[in-house]
Short mmCIF file of C-alpha atoms in Angstrom, two decimals:
data_model
loop_
_atom_site.label_atom_id
_atom_site.label_comp_id
_atom_site.label_asym_id
_atom_site.label_seq_id
_atom_site.Cartn_x
_atom_site.Cartn_y
_atom_site.Cartn_z
CA MET A 78 -55.54 -31.36 3.07
CA SER A 79 -54.13 -34.23 1.06
CA ALA A 80 -56.10 -33.44 -2.09
CA GLY A 81 -54.33 -31.99 -5.09
CA TRP A 82 -55.98 -28.82 -6.34
CA ASP A 83 -56.39 -27.70 -9.94
CA PRO A 84 -56.10 -23.90 -10.31
CA GLY A 85 -57.51 -23.96 -13.83
CA HIS A 86 -60.61 -25.87 -12.78
CA TYR A 87 -61.03 -23.72 -9.66
CA THR A 88 -61.00 -20.50 -11.70
CA ARG A 89 -63.63 -21.75 -14.15
CA TYR A 90 -66.07 -19.56 -12.18
CA ALA A 91 -63.50 -16.98 -11.09
CA ALA A 92 -65.89 -14.01 -11.05
CA GLU A 93 -68.32 -15.78 -8.72
CA ARG A 94 -65.54 -17.06 -6.45
CA ASP A 95 -63.78 -13.68 -6.27
CA ARG A 96 -66.87 -11.61 -5.49
CA PRO A 97 -66.99 -12.49 -1.75
CA PHE A 98 -63.34 -11.39 -1.41
CA ALA A 99 -64.16 -7.97 -2.88
CA GLU A 100 -67.19 -7.55 -0.64
CA LEU A 101 -65.21 -8.66 2.41
CA MET A 102 -62.45 -6.14 1.72
CA ALA A 103 -65.02 -3.37 1.31
CA ARG A 104 -65.84 -3.75 5.02
CA VAL A 105 -62.21 -3.64 6.24
CA PRO A 106 -61.47 -0.42 8.17
CA GLU A 107 -59.08 2.12 6.65
CA LEU A 108 -55.54 0.83 7.13
CA GLN A 109 -51.97 1.57 6.11
CA PRO A 110 -50.64 -1.95 6.62
CA ARG A 111 -46.97 -2.81 6.62
CA ARG A 112 -47.54 -6.56 6.62
CA VAL A 113 -50.43 -8.43 5.00
CA VAL A 114 -50.98 -12.20 4.93
CA ASP A 115 -53.52 -14.10 2.82
CA LEU A 116 -54.05 -17.55 4.36
CA GLY A 117 -55.28 -20.09 1.82
CA CYS A 118 -54.42 -17.78 -1.04
CA GLY A 119 -55.44 -20.25 -3.78
CA PRO A 120 -54.51 -19.11 -7.30
CA GLY A 121 -53.48 -15.70 -5.99
CA HIS A 122 -56.22 -13.33 -7.14
CA GLY A 123 -56.46 -11.92 -3.61
CA VAL A 124 -52.69 -11.65 -3.27
CA ARG A 125 -52.53 -9.58 -6.43
CA TRP A 126 -55.42 -7.37 -5.27
CA LEU A 127 -53.79 -6.80 -1.88
CA ALA A 128 -50.42 -5.94 -3.44
CA ASP A 129 -52.06 -3.50 -5.84
CA ARG A 130 -54.09 -1.91 -3.02
CA TRP A 131 -51.08 -1.48 -0.73
CA PRO A 132 -47.98 -1.45 -2.95
CA GLY A 133 -45.70 -0.53 -0.05
CA ALA A 134 -46.76 -3.48 2.12
CA ASP A 135 -45.10 -6.85 2.50
CA VAL A 136 -47.80 -9.16 1.11
CA LEU A 137 -47.55 -12.91 1.66
CA GLY A 138 -49.88 -15.56 0.28
CA LEU A 139 -49.80 -18.94 2.03
CA ASP A 140 -51.42 -22.15 0.78
CA SER A 141 -50.95 -25.87 1.46
CA SER A 142 -51.27 -26.72 -2.25
CA PRO A 143 -48.07 -26.48 -4.33
CA GLU A 144 -50.25 -26.25 -7.45
CA MET A 145 -52.13 -23.26 -6.09
CA VAL A 146 -48.92 -21.56 -4.90
CA ALA A 147 -47.37 -21.96 -8.36
CA ALA A 148 -50.46 -20.32 -9.87
CA ALA A 149 -50.39 -17.57 -7.22
CA ARG A 150 -46.79 -16.75 -8.06
CA ASP A 151 -47.73 -16.37 -11.71
CA THR A 152 -50.72 -14.23 -10.79
CA ALA A 153 -48.72 -12.00 -8.44
CA GLY A 154 -46.16 -11.30 -11.14
CA ALA A 155 -42.85 -9.55 -10.51
CA GLY A 156 -44.04 -7.23 -7.75
CA SER A 157 -43.33 -7.36 -4.04
CA ALA A 158 -46.01 -9.97 -3.21
CA ARG A 159 -44.88 -13.49 -2.35
CA ALA A 160 -46.60 -16.87 -2.29
CA GLU A 161 -45.33 -19.82 -0.27
CA VAL A 162 -46.40 -23.36 0.55
CA GLY A 163 -47.32 -23.65 4.21
CA ASP A 164 -49.78 -25.00 6.76
CA LEU A 165 -52.37 -22.56 8.07
CA VAL A 166 -52.52 -24.12 11.54
CA ASP A 167 -48.74 -24.11 11.94
CA TRP A 168 -48.62 -20.48 10.86
CA ALA A 169 -51.41 -19.47 13.23
CA ARG A 170 -49.66 -21.09 16.19
CA GLY A 171 -46.29 -19.51 15.53
CA GLY A 172 -44.49 -21.65 13.00
CA PRO A 173 -41.32 -20.41 11.35
CA ASP A 174 -42.81 -17.09 10.26
CA GLU A 175 -42.85 -14.95 13.40
CA GLY A 176 -43.98 -11.35 13.67
CA GLU A 177 -47.15 -9.33 13.95
CA VAL A 178 -49.49 -8.75 11.02
CA ASP A 179 -51.50 -5.64 10.22
CA LEU A 180 -54.06 -7.37 8.00
CA LEU A 181 -54.82 -11.08 7.94
CA VAL A 182 -57.18 -12.28 5.20
CA THR A 183 -58.62 -15.76 4.74
CA THR A 184 -61.32 -16.57 2.19
CA ALA A 185 -62.94 -19.97 1.56
CA THR A 186 -60.24 -21.77 3.55
CA LEU A 187 -61.12 -22.17 7.23
CA GLN A 188 -63.97 -24.55 6.36
CA TRP A 189 -61.27 -27.15 5.62
CA VAL A 190 -59.70 -26.81 9.10
CA PRO A 191 -61.41 -29.14 11.62
CA GLY A 192 -62.43 -27.26 14.76
CA HIS A 193 -61.38 -23.94 13.31
CA LEU A 194 -63.35 -21.91 15.86
CA ALA A 195 -60.66 -22.90 18.37
CA LEU A 196 -58.00 -21.57 15.98
CA LEU A 197 -59.45 -18.06 15.75
CA PRO A 198 -57.82 -16.76 18.98
CA ASP A 199 -54.47 -17.94 17.59
CA LEU A 200 -55.09 -15.98 14.40
CA VAL A 201 -56.02 -12.91 16.42
CA GLY A 202 -52.80 -13.40 18.39
CA ARG A 203 -50.79 -12.96 15.17
CA LEU A 204 -52.25 -9.45 14.72
CA ARG A 205 -50.69 -6.30 16.06
CA PRO A 206 -53.01 -4.22 18.33
CA GLY A 207 -55.40 -2.51 15.94
CA GLY A 208 -54.75 -5.13 13.27
CA VAL A 209 -57.60 -6.71 11.33
CA LEU A 210 -58.66 -10.29 10.59
CA ALA A 211 -60.98 -10.44 7.56
CA MET A 212 -62.50 -13.86 6.91
CA THR A 213 -65.22 -15.50 4.86
CA VAL A 214 -66.31 -19.13 4.59
CA PRO A 215 -69.05 -20.92 2.66
CA GLY A 216 -72.22 -21.33 4.71
CA ASN A 217 -74.08 -23.64 2.34
CA MET A 218 -73.21 -27.06 3.77
CA GLY A 219 -76.90 -27.83 4.22
CA GLU A 220 -77.67 -27.30 0.52
CA PRO A 221 -77.99 -30.13 -2.04
CA SER A 222 -74.57 -29.24 -3.49
CA HIS A 223 -73.13 -30.68 -0.27
CA THR A 224 -75.80 -32.97 1.15
CA LEU A 225 -76.03 -35.03 -2.03
CA ARG A 226 -72.28 -35.61 -2.00
CA ARG A 227 -72.36 -36.68 1.65
CA GLU A 228 -75.31 -39.03 1.11
CA LEU A 229 -73.66 -40.63 -1.89
CA ALA A 230 -70.31 -40.95 -0.12
CA ALA A 231 -72.03 -42.76 2.78
CA GLN A 232 -73.15 -45.61 0.54
CA PRO A 233 -71.20 -48.78 1.39
CA ARG A 234 -69.48 -49.16 -1.97
CA TYR A 235 -67.94 -45.72 -1.57
CA ALA A 236 -67.70 -45.31 2.20
CA ALA A 237 -65.02 -47.99 2.58
CA HIS A 238 -62.61 -45.76 0.66
CA LEU A 239 -63.51 -42.43 2.25
CA ALA A 240 -62.64 -42.73 5.94
CA GLY A 241 -60.85 -39.58 7.05
CA VAL A 242 -61.32 -37.72 3.77
CA ALA A 243 -61.55 -33.95 4.21
CA SER A 244 -65.06 -32.51 4.22
CA PRO A 245 -65.80 -28.79 4.62
CA SER A 246 -67.62 -27.45 7.66
CA ALA A 247 -68.41 -23.92 8.83
CA HIS A 248 -70.49 -21.99 11.38
CA ASP A 249 -73.02 -19.18 11.55
CA PRO A 250 -72.05 -15.49 11.79
CA ALA A 251 -73.10 -15.42 15.46
CA ASP A 252 -70.53 -18.11 16.27
CA TYR A 253 -67.69 -16.15 14.70
CA LEU A 254 -68.91 -12.98 16.43
CA ARG A 255 -68.91 -14.73 19.80
CA VAL A 256 -65.46 -16.30 19.51
CA LEU A 257 -63.74 -13.27 18.01
CA SER A 258 -65.32 -10.92 20.55
CA ALA A 259 -64.10 -13.17 23.37
CA ALA A 260 -60.61 -12.93 21.82
CA GLY A 261 -60.67 -9.16 22.37
CA CYS A 262 -61.88 -7.94 18.97
CA GLU A 263 -64.45 -5.50 17.73
CA VAL A 264 -66.39 -7.62 15.25
CA ASP A 265 -68.56 -7.00 12.21
CA ALA A 266 -70.19 -10.30 11.17
CA TRP A 267 -72.82 -10.97 8.49
CA GLU A 268 -73.98 -13.36 5.81
CA THR A 269 -75.01 -13.09 2.17
CA THR A 270 -76.77 -15.56 -0.11
CA TYR A 271 -75.73 -15.19 -3.72
CA LEU A 272 -77.77 -16.52 -6.61
CA HIS A 273 -75.04 -17.59 -9.01
CA VAL A 274 -76.40 -18.03 -12.52
CA LEU A 275 -74.17 -20.70 -14.03
CA ASP A 276 -73.76 -21.43 -17.72
CA PRO A 277 -76.44 -19.14 -19.16
CA ALA A 278 -75.29 -20.13 -22.68
CA GLY A 279 -76.14 -23.78 -22.07
CA GLU A 280 -72.70 -25.11 -22.97
CA ASP A 281 -72.22 -27.28 -19.86
CA PRO A 282 -74.92 -29.87 -19.07
CA ASP A 283 -73.71 -30.13 -15.46
CA PRO A 284 -72.44 -26.71 -14.27
CA VAL A 285 -73.09 -27.36 -10.57
CA PHE A 286 -71.03 -30.53 -10.81
CA THR A 287 -68.29 -28.48 -12.51
CA TRP A 288 -68.45 -26.06 -9.59
CA VAL A 289 -68.38 -28.58 -6.74
CA SER A 290 -65.85 -30.90 -8.36
CA ALA A 291 -63.31 -28.07 -8.16
CA THR A 292 -63.91 -27.54 -4.43
CA GLY A 293 -66.08 -29.42 -1.93
CA ALA A 294 -66.34 -32.69 -3.85
CA ARG A 295 -62.74 -32.83 -5.02
CA PRO A 296 -61.16 -34.64 -2.02
CA THR A 297 -63.95 -37.23 -2.08
CA ARG A 298 -63.52 -38.00 -5.76
CA GLN A 299 -59.74 -38.15 -5.53
CA ALA A 300 -59.87 -40.64 -2.67
CA LEU A 301 -61.87 -43.15 -4.71
CA PRO A 302 -60.11 -45.75 -6.88
CA PRO A 303 -60.55 -45.79 -10.66
CA GLY A 304 -63.88 -47.24 -11.64
CA LEU A 305 -65.61 -46.18 -8.45
CA ARG A 306 -64.47 -42.60 -9.04
CA GLU A 307 -66.21 -42.45 -12.41
CA GLY A 308 -69.34 -44.12 -11.02
CA PHE A 309 -69.48 -41.66 -8.14
CA ALA A 310 -69.10 -38.74 -10.54
CA ASP A 311 -71.89 -40.02 -12.79
CA GLU A 312 -74.28 -40.46 -9.85
CA LEU A 313 -73.44 -37.07 -8.41
CA ARG A 314 -73.92 -35.38 -11.78
CA ALA A 315 -77.38 -36.89 -12.14
CA ALA A 316 -78.41 -35.95 -8.60
CA LEU A 317 -77.20 -32.36 -8.95
CA ARG A 318 -78.89 -32.01 -12.34
CA ALA A 319 -82.20 -32.94 -10.71
CA ALA A 320 -81.64 -30.66 -7.70
CA TYR A 321 -80.63 -27.65 -9.80
CA PRO A 322 -82.75 -27.70 -12.99
CA ARG A 323 -81.95 -25.36 -15.83
CA THR A 324 -84.09 -22.20 -16.05
CA ASP A 325 -84.48 -19.64 -18.81
CA ALA A 326 -81.62 -17.68 -17.19
CA GLY A 327 -79.31 -20.65 -16.71
CA VAL A 328 -78.68 -22.98 -13.78
CA VAL A 329 -79.17 -21.09 -10.50
CA LEU A 330 -76.90 -22.04 -7.61
CA PRO A 331 -77.92 -20.38 -4.30
CA PHE A 332 -74.74 -19.94 -2.29
CA ARG A 333 -74.64 -18.64 1.28
CA ARG A 334 -71.39 -17.04 2.48
CA VAL A 335 -70.50 -16.07 6.05
CA PHE A 336 -68.24 -13.09 6.77
CA ALA A 337 -66.46 -11.51 9.74
CA VAL A 338 -64.11 -8.56 10.08
CA ALA A 339 -62.43 -8.44 13.50
CA THR A 340 -60.25 -5.58 14.73
CA ARG A 341 -57.92 -6.54 17.56
CA GLY A 342 -58.07 -4.32 20.61
CA SER A 343 -55.01 -3.30 22.59
CA ALA A 344 -55.92 -5.71 25.46
CA SER A 345 -56.51 -8.86 23.36
CA GLY A 346 -54.17 -11.84 23.13
#
């Protein structure tokens, strides 16, 4: 990804963003891992959790964003966990960091990798026999939070600036089950739709825009030149405000997440 990422903006809704990680890890089989890797570690909340859960393990967080890696290093503190800048695809296919992994975690990252179903066997190949790949991706690309951005970006005044800009894409649990099973894994796959109640205090007039502008909409906005960028943001704010009206509880953002936990068998890879 060429977009720069803002850890402070991303963690504005940290509790909602971290919840899928906790629920994913609750389904990981009992392990005593020696080596753990968090691919797309973001600001490092997962890295810290993994290091605290297995203090004797070598825990590595990898992310393509220098800003996120800097935040992850601060989050991890002075313990044994590390965070490094690196490319997920290069790592999956060997890269400079060789060796088998006991637990490979990736949360809200693979949706940014085009054709990532084809990458899953490579990720499984980095596991030792009996090792575990635990993954989750957003599954809400058909919701207004994404469709409105795509429709707006397709308008001629914006589209001329947006060729090749990263856009997230993911698959259904059955697709991950099929591919990971074919790679020689025992697979547990499922989905959950959260109802995130944003800004119950009414302090932010556009909380869904705040959410998406930290993630799915960020590369689109950054690719636009000044002037158009502000116009795009204003139009997207208005469209999201209409699609997600405020209720007595706050602004409700339905958010589907897709999960898979795959345990590599001795014959895979």
